[in-house]
mmCIF file of N, CA and C in Angstrom:
data_model
loop_
_atom_site.group_PDB
_atom_site.id
_atom_site.type_symbol
_atom_site.label_atom_id
_atom_site.label_comp_id
_atom_site.label_asym_id
_atom_site.label_seq_id
_atom_site.Cartn_x
_atom_site.Cartn_y
_atom_site.Cartn_z
ATOM 1 N N MET A 26 88.676 95.235 102.472
ATOM 2 C CA MET A 26 90.443 95.857 102.280
ATOM 3 C C MET A 26 90.478 96.361 103.540
ATOM 4 N N LYS A 27 91.502 95.251 103.872
ATOM 5 C CA LYS A 27 92.143 96.026 105.421
ATOM 6 C C LYS A 27 92.814 97.197 105.262
ATOM 7 N N HIS A 28 93.331 97.583 104.634
ATOM 8 C CA HIS A 28 93.957 98.836 105.174
ATOM 9 C C HIS A 28 93.254 99.914 103.772
ATOM 10 N N LEU A 29 92.306 100.176 103.769
ATOM 11 C CA LEU A 29 91.446 101.214 103.147
ATOM 12 C C LEU A 29 92.369 102.899 103.508
ATOM 13 N N LEU A 30 92.323 103.241 104.694
ATOM 14 C CA LEU A 30 93.027 104.237 105.435
ATOM 15 C C LEU A 30 94.216 104.844 104.480
ATOM 16 N N PHE A 31 95.182 103.697 104.389
ATOM 17 C CA PHE A 31 96.135 103.271 103.646
ATOM 18 C C PHE A 31 96.263 103.408 102.156
ATOM 19 N N ALA A 32 95.495 103.094 102.177
ATOM 20 C CA ALA A 32 95.080 103.011 100.531
ATOM 21 C C ALA A 32 94.312 104.519 100.031
ATOM 22 N N ALA A 33 93.827 104.550 100.903
ATOM 23 C CA ALA A 33 93.532 106.483 100.419
ATOM 24 C C ALA A 33 94.573 107.513 100.547
ATOM 25 N N LEU A 34 94.994 107.043 101.407
ATOM 26 C CA LEU A 34 96.505 108.241 101.930
ATOM 27 C C LEU A 34 97.308 108.080 100.558
ATOM 28 N N MET A 35 97.541 106.602 100.257
ATOM 29 C CA MET A 35 98.464 106.583 99.338
ATOM 30 C C MET A 35 98.486 106.708 98.322
ATOM 31 N N GLY A 36 96.892 106.834 97.332
ATOM 32 C CA GLY A 36 96.560 107.877 96.482
ATOM 33 C C GLY A 36 96.529 109.018 96.116
ATOM 34 N N VAL A 37 96.567 109.895 97.619
ATOM 35 C CA VAL A 37 96.650 111.299 97.501
ATOM 36 C C VAL A 37 98.197 111.063 97.433
ATOM 37 N N LEU A 38 99.698 110.627 98.042
ATOM 38 C CA LEU A 38 100.822 110.679 98.095
ATOM 39 C C LEU A 38 100.714 110.514 96.280
ATOM 40 N N LEU A 39 100.515 109.317 96.022
ATOM 41 C CA LEU A 39 100.912 109.390 94.432
ATOM 42 C C LEU A 39 100.358 110.909 93.027
ATOM 43 N N ALA A 40 98.907 110.775 93.588
ATOM 44 C CA ALA A 40 98.540 111.421 92.483
ATOM 45 C C ALA A 40 99.369 113.138 92.962
ATOM 46 N N CYS A 41 100.255 113.236 93.894
ATOM 47 C CA CYS A 41 100.788 114.648 93.902
ATOM 48 C C CYS A 41 102.259 114.272 93.346
ATOM 49 N N GLN A 42 102.685 113.394 92.887
ATOM 50 C CA GLN A 42 104.137 113.056 92.373
ATOM 51 C C GLN A 42 104.275 113.808 91.169
ATOM 52 N N SER A 43 105.341 113.951 90.912
ATOM 53 C CA SER A 43 105.492 114.572 89.335
ATOM 54 C C SER A 43 106.024 113.857 88.197
ATOM 55 N N PRO A 44 105.547 113.408 86.830
ATOM 56 C CA PRO A 44 105.717 112.240 86.424
ATOM 57 C C PRO A 44 106.937 111.712 86.548
ATOM 58 N N GLY A 45 108.038 112.086 86.654
ATOM 59 C CA GLY A 45 109.406 111.748 86.520
ATOM 60 C C GLY A 45 109.797 111.352 87.746
ATOM 61 N N GLN A 46 109.186 111.580 88.537
ATOM 62 C CA GLN A 46 109.821 111.311 89.858
ATOM 63 C C GLN A 46 109.900 109.717 90.459
ATOM 64 N N ALA A 47 110.623 109.164 91.014
ATOM 65 C CA ALA A 47 109.947 108.222 91.206
ATOM 66 C C ALA A 47 109.129 107.997 92.584
ATOM 67 N N GLN A 48 108.763 106.672 92.623
ATOM 68 C CA GLN A 48 107.358 106.431 93.465
ATOM 69 C C GLN A 48 108.413 105.716 94.865
ATOM 70 N N ALA A 49 108.179 106.710 95.563
ATOM 71 C CA ALA A 49 108.135 107.036 97.537
ATOM 72 C C ALA A 49 107.536 105.611 98.060
ATOM 73 N N ALA A 50 108.437 104.786 98.777
ATOM 74 C CA ALA A 50 107.697 103.590 99.886
ATOM 75 C C ALA A 50 106.904 104.908 100.425
ATOM 76 N N THR A 51 105.415 103.813 100.735
ATOM 77 C CA THR A 51 104.478 104.187 101.873
ATOM 78 C C THR A 51 104.907 103.454 103.247
ATOM 79 N N PRO A 52 104.019 104.190 104.231
ATOM 80 C CA PRO A 52 104.008 103.108 105.353
ATOM 81 C C PRO A 52 103.373 102.327 105.437
ATOM 82 N N GLN A 53 102.738 101.763 103.991
ATOM 83 C CA GLN A 53 102.226 100.346 104.453
ATOM 84 C C GLN A 53 103.716 99.906 104.045
ATOM 85 N N ASP A 54 104.178 100.327 103.008
ATOM 86 C CA ASP A 54 105.922 99.410 102.709
ATOM 87 C C ASP A 54 106.570 99.141 103.286
ATOM 88 N N TYR A 55 106.759 100.465 104.351
ATOM 89 C CA TYR A 55 107.701 99.780 105.370
ATOM 90 C C TYR A 55 107.217 98.984 106.534
ATOM 91 N N LEU A 56 105.894 99.106 106.864
ATOM 92 C CA LEU A 56 105.560 98.388 107.936
ATOM 93 C C LEU A 56 105.574 96.586 107.537
ATOM 94 N N GLU A 57 105.366 96.379 106.387
ATOM 95 C CA GLU A 57 104.936 94.897 105.894
ATOM 96 C C GLU A 57 106.983 94.577 105.995
ATOM 97 N N GLN A 58 107.712 95.928 105.677
ATOM 98 C CA GLN A 58 109.386 95.131 105.962
ATOM 99 C C GLN A 58 109.835 95.061 107.130
ATOM 100 N N GLY A 59 109.046 95.923 108.359
ATOM 101 C CA GLY A 59 109.047 95.438 109.068
ATOM 102 C C GLY A 59 110.195 97.081 109.869
ATOM 103 N N ASN A 60 110.190 98.031 109.226
ATOM 104 C CA ASN A 60 110.313 99.071 109.177
ATOM 105 C C ASN A 60 109.576 99.888 109.799
ATOM 106 N N TYR A 61 109.600 100.286 111.295
ATOM 107 C CA TYR A 61 108.490 100.712 112.007
ATOM 108 C C TYR A 61 108.431 102.371 111.929
ATOM 109 N N ASP A 62 110.058 102.728 112.000
ATOM 110 C CA ASP A 62 110.820 104.290 112.461
ATOM 111 C C ASP A 62 110.153 104.673 111.207
ATOM 112 N N ALA A 63 110.626 104.086 110.073
ATOM 113 C CA ALA A 63 110.445 104.910 108.414
ATOM 114 C C ALA A 63 109.136 104.622 108.549
ATOM 115 N N ALA A 64 108.290 103.978 109.160
ATOM 116 C CA ALA A 64 106.587 104.024 108.919
ATOM 117 C C ALA A 64 105.968 105.118 109.372
ATOM 118 N N ARG A 65 106.273 105.346 110.760
ATOM 119 C CA ARG A 65 106.127 106.053 111.992
ATOM 120 C C ARG A 65 106.252 107.951 110.746
ATOM 121 N N ALA A 66 107.735 108.043 110.083
ATOM 122 C CA ALA A 66 108.048 108.970 109.913
ATOM 123 C C ALA A 66 107.582 109.578 108.416
ATOM 124 N N SER A 67 106.761 108.445 107.391
ATOM 125 C CA SER A 67 106.337 108.356 106.569
ATOM 126 C C SER A 67 104.866 109.000 106.660
ATOM 127 N N LEU A 68 104.068 108.159 107.269
ATOM 128 C CA LEU A 68 102.817 108.541 107.671
ATOM 129 C C LEU A 68 103.163 110.005 108.659
ATOM 130 N N ALA A 69 103.442 110.296 109.021
ATOM 131 C CA ALA A 69 103.647 111.575 110.009
ATOM 132 C C ALA A 69 103.488 112.678 109.072
ATOM 133 N N GLN A 70 104.665 112.391 107.611
ATOM 134 C CA GLN A 70 104.471 113.453 106.725
ATOM 135 C C GLN A 70 103.341 113.506 105.823
ATOM 136 N N LEU A 71 102.693 112.125 105.640
ATOM 137 C CA LEU A 71 101.495 112.370 104.795
ATOM 138 C C LEU A 71 100.137 113.090 105.209
ATOM 139 N N VAL A 72 100.145 112.918 107.239
ATOM 140 C CA VAL A 72 99.082 113.507 107.955
ATOM 141 C C VAL A 72 99.089 114.598 108.503
ATOM 142 N N LYS A 73 100.768 114.927 108.202
ATOM 143 C CA LYS A 73 100.624 116.811 108.495
ATOM 144 C C LYS A 73 99.552 117.415 108.326
ATOM 145 N N GLY A 74 99.193 118.129 109.527
ATOM 146 C CA GLY A 74 97.854 119.208 109.233
ATOM 147 C C GLY A 74 96.636 118.393 108.397
ATOM 148 N N ASP A 75 96.273 117.217 109.120
ATOM 149 C CA ASP A 75 95.736 116.556 108.915
ATOM 150 C C ASP A 75 94.667 116.151 110.618
ATOM 151 N N PRO A 76 93.472 116.721 111.120
ATOM 152 C CA PRO A 76 93.396 116.778 112.307
ATOM 153 C C PRO A 76 92.788 115.552 112.802
ATOM 154 N N ASN A 77 92.854 114.466 111.717
ATOM 155 C CA ASN A 77 92.401 113.416 112.029
ATOM 156 C C ASN A 77 94.388 111.978 112.045
ATOM 157 N N GLY A 78 95.365 112.994 112.024
ATOM 158 C CA GLY A 78 96.435 112.708 111.798
ATOM 159 C C GLY A 78 96.568 111.899 113.226
ATOM 160 N N PRO A 79 96.519 111.884 114.520
ATOM 161 C CA PRO A 79 96.752 111.589 115.257
ATOM 162 C C PRO A 79 96.253 110.201 115.540
ATOM 163 N N LEU A 80 94.986 109.716 115.009
ATOM 164 C CA LEU A 80 93.886 108.521 114.847
ATOM 165 C C LEU A 80 94.594 107.866 113.861
ATOM 166 N N HIS A 81 95.668 108.373 112.658
ATOM 167 C CA HIS A 81 96.097 107.294 111.916
ATOM 168 C C HIS A 81 97.135 106.772 112.590
ATOM 169 N N GLN A 82 98.034 108.155 112.948
ATOM 170 C CA GLN A 82 99.317 107.728 113.892
ATOM 171 C C GLN A 82 99.224 105.886 114.617
ATOM 172 N N ALA A 83 98.332 106.512 115.832
ATOM 173 C CA ALA A 83 97.909 105.322 116.997
ATOM 174 C C ALA A 83 97.145 104.758 116.393
ATOM 175 N N TYR A 84 96.710 104.077 114.943
ATOM 176 C CA TYR A 84 96.707 102.565 114.283
ATOM 177 C C TYR A 84 97.326 102.360 114.262
ATOM 178 N N LEU A 85 98.159 102.815 113.645
ATOM 179 C CA LEU A 85 99.953 102.061 113.131
ATOM 180 C C LEU A 85 100.503 101.803 114.257
ATOM 181 N N GLU A 86 100.474 102.437 114.967
ATOM 182 C CA GLU A 86 100.942 101.987 116.428
ATOM 183 C C GLU A 86 100.383 100.250 116.612
ATOM 184 N N GLY A 87 99.107 100.406 116.539
ATOM 185 C CA GLY A 87 98.157 98.973 116.660
ATOM 186 C C GLY A 87 98.695 97.974 115.766
ATOM 187 N N GLN A 88 99.407 98.564 114.390
ATOM 188 C CA GLN A 88 99.275 97.776 113.242
ATOM 189 C C GLN A 88 100.940 97.123 113.658
ATOM 190 N N ILE A 89 101.469 98.251 114.282
ATOM 191 C CA ILE A 89 102.866 97.448 114.805
ATOM 192 C C ILE A 89 103.021 96.725 115.900
ATOM 193 N N LEU A 90 101.849 96.404 116.902
ATOM 194 C CA LEU A 90 101.642 95.529 117.891
ATOM 195 C C LEU A 90 100.796 94.562 117.457
ATOM 196 N N MET A 91 100.657 94.412 116.902
ATOM 197 C CA MET A 91 100.076 93.198 116.056
ATOM 198 C C MET A 91 101.254 92.813 115.350
ATOM 199 N N ARG A 92 102.234 93.246 114.477
ATOM 200 C CA ARG A 92 103.639 92.415 114.182
ATOM 201 C C ARG A 92 104.464 92.029 114.796
ATOM 202 N N GLN A 93 104.485 92.873 116.101
ATOM 203 C CA GLN A 93 105.221 92.592 116.805
ATOM 204 C C GLN A 93 105.125 91.806 117.799
ATOM 205 N N ASN A 94 103.805 90.840 117.270
ATOM 206 C CA ASN A 94 103.228 89.309 118.161
ATOM 207 C C ASN A 94 102.486 90.389 119.517
ATOM 208 N N GLN A 95 102.032 90.927 119.823
ATOM 209 C CA GLN A 95 101.376 92.046 121.111
ATOM 210 C C GLN A 95 99.863 91.841 120.778
ATOM 211 N N PRO A 96 99.116 90.955 119.961
ATOM 212 C CA PRO A 96 97.446 91.408 119.685
ATOM 213 C C PRO A 96 96.951 91.577 121.115
ATOM 214 N N ALA A 97 97.192 91.395 121.673
ATOM 215 C CA ALA A 97 96.541 91.813 122.931
ATOM 216 C C ALA A 97 96.654 93.407 123.625
ATOM 217 N N ALA A 98 97.352 93.812 123.101
ATOM 218 C CA ALA A 98 98.073 94.995 123.593
ATOM 219 C C ALA A 98 97.579 96.223 121.956
ATOM 220 N N ALA A 99 97.224 95.592 120.969
ATOM 221 C CA ALA A 99 96.690 95.630 119.491
ATOM 222 C C ALA A 99 95.275 96.024 120.457
ATOM 223 N N VAL A 100 94.768 95.330 120.504
ATOM 224 C CA VAL A 100 93.533 95.449 120.335
ATOM 225 C C VAL A 100 92.853 95.900 121.614
ATOM 226 N N ASP A 101 93.752 96.403 122.891
ATOM 227 C CA ASP A 101 92.796 97.053 123.675
ATOM 228 C C ASP A 101 93.671 98.743 122.989
ATOM 229 N N LEU A 102 94.643 98.759 122.388
ATOM 230 C CA LEU A 102 94.362 100.665 121.797
ATOM 231 C C LEU A 102 93.556 100.789 120.505
ATOM 232 N N PHE A 103 93.269 99.487 119.498
ATOM 233 C CA PHE A 103 91.983 100.057 118.856
ATOM 234 C C PHE A 103 91.347 100.106 119.113
ATOM 235 N N ARG A 104 90.587 99.530 120.404
ATOM 236 C CA ARG A 104 89.685 99.620 121.526
ATOM 237 C C ARG A 104 89.443 101.046 121.933
ATOM 238 N N ASP A 105 90.693 101.578 122.561
ATOM 239 C CA ASP A 105 90.705 102.985 122.964
ATOM 240 C C ASP A 105 90.428 104.275 121.896
ATOM 241 N N LEU A 106 90.872 103.895 120.396
ATOM 242 C CA LEU A 106 90.834 104.767 119.415
ATOM 243 C C LEU A 106 89.121 104.728 119.052
ATOM 244 N N VAL A 107 88.792 103.203 119.221
ATOM 245 C CA VAL A 107 87.323 103.705 119.121
ATOM 246 C C VAL A 107 86.434 104.139 120.079
ATOM 247 N N ARG A 108 86.734 104.239 121.151
ATOM 248 C CA ARG A 108 86.031 105.362 122.303
ATOM 249 C C ARG A 108 86.495 106.620 122.011
ATOM 250 N N ILE A 109 87.773 107.085 121.771
ATOM 251 C CA ILE A 109 87.603 107.992 121.547
ATOM 252 C C ILE A 109 86.844 108.382 119.839
ATOM 253 N N ALA A 110 86.972 107.681 119.208
ATOM 254 C CA ALA A 110 86.685 108.200 118.112
ATOM 255 C C ALA A 110 85.691 107.059 117.263
ATOM 256 N N PRO A 111 84.483 107.089 117.349
ATOM 257 C CA PRO A 111 83.501 106.143 117.104
ATOM 258 C C PRO A 111 83.369 105.544 115.924
ATOM 259 N N ASP A 112 83.223 106.354 114.942
ATOM 260 C CA ASP A 112 83.202 106.685 113.291
ATOM 261 C C ASP A 112 84.629 106.033 113.004
ATOM 262 N N TYR A 113 86.022 106.410 113.803
ATOM 263 C CA TYR A 113 86.971 105.609 112.567
ATOM 264 C C TYR A 113 87.405 103.699 112.285
ATOM 265 N N GLU A 114 86.706 104.002 111.767
ATOM 266 C CA GLU A 114 86.369 102.243 110.636
ATOM 267 C C GLU A 114 87.810 101.323 111.048
ATOM 268 N N PRO A 115 88.870 101.494 110.876
ATOM 269 C CA PRO A 115 89.770 101.093 110.690
ATOM 270 C C PRO A 115 89.792 100.124 112.246
ATOM 271 N N ALA A 116 89.847 101.352 113.113
ATOM 272 C CA ALA A 116 90.187 101.074 114.274
ATOM 273 C C ALA A 116 88.908 100.190 114.625
ATOM 274 N N ARG A 117 88.200 100.463 114.114
ATOM 275 C CA ARG A 117 86.101 99.494 114.764
ATOM 276 C C ARG A 117 86.732 97.894 114.475
ATOM 277 N N ARG A 118 87.486 97.877 113.202
ATOM 278 C CA ARG A 118 87.229 96.600 112.091
ATOM 279 C C ARG A 118 87.834 95.795 113.422
ATOM 280 N N GLU A 119 89.557 96.577 113.692
ATOM 281 C CA GLU A 119 90.202 95.904 113.953
ATOM 282 C C GLU A 119 90.176 95.365 116.040
ATOM 283 N N ALA A 120 89.312 96.709 116.233
ATOM 284 C CA ALA A 120 88.657 96.560 117.352
ATOM 285 C C ALA A 120 88.296 94.719 118.586
ATOM 286 N N ASP A 121 87.705 94.217 117.497
ATOM 287 C CA ASP A 121 86.336 92.865 117.783
ATOM 288 C C ASP A 121 87.711 91.838 117.017
ATOM 289 N N PRO A 122 88.074 90.973 118.209
ATOM 290 C CA PRO A 122 89.093 89.922 117.358
ATOM 291 C C PRO A 122 88.177 89.179 116.863
ATOM 292 N N ALA A 123 87.108 88.567 116.892
ATOM 293 C CA ALA A 123 86.535 87.764 115.951
ATOM 294 C C ALA A 123 85.962 88.449 115.352
ATOM 295 N N ALA A 124 86.192 89.241 114.782
ATOM 296 C CA ALA A 124 85.559 89.695 113.106
ATOM 297 C C ALA A 124 86.449 89.456 112.483
ATOM 298 N N GLY A 125 88.241 89.823 112.423
ATOM 299 C CA GLY A 125 88.918 89.274 112.128
ATOM 300 C C GLY A 125 88.721 87.699 111.344
ATOM 301 N N LEU A 126 88.039 86.676 112.340
ATOM 302 C CA LEU A 126 88.166 85.438 112.323
ATOM 303 C C LEU A 126 87.045 85.321 110.560
ATOM 304 N N SER A 127 86.485 85.915 110.415
ATOM 305 C CA SER A 127 85.962 85.881 108.809
ATOM 306 C C SER A 127 86.351 86.290 107.714
ATOM 307 N N ARG A 128 87.498 87.184 108.415
ATOM 308 C CA ARG A 128 88.327 87.643 106.914
ATOM 309 C C ARG A 128 88.986 86.461 106.271
#
């Protein structure tokens, strides 16, 4: 599960919706569409008040760098995240490019 963090955040978002409410696009949806500004805005709303919000937002920036064909910059960012928050699993997985070969 490469995007476990986003899946958990999306579950929270969907659980908070009223039954008649249309399903909103998630940060992951926007990321996959290449709409990076919308992904950032959507994630900012989801993590508002979360003490780990900045970690989630920095991780999203790394994912954006990967999609912009800047893997070295993304890996550097993921490694920085691991230095700051060693237990932040999404960044730990992405910080080691060799680990991605087994996916």
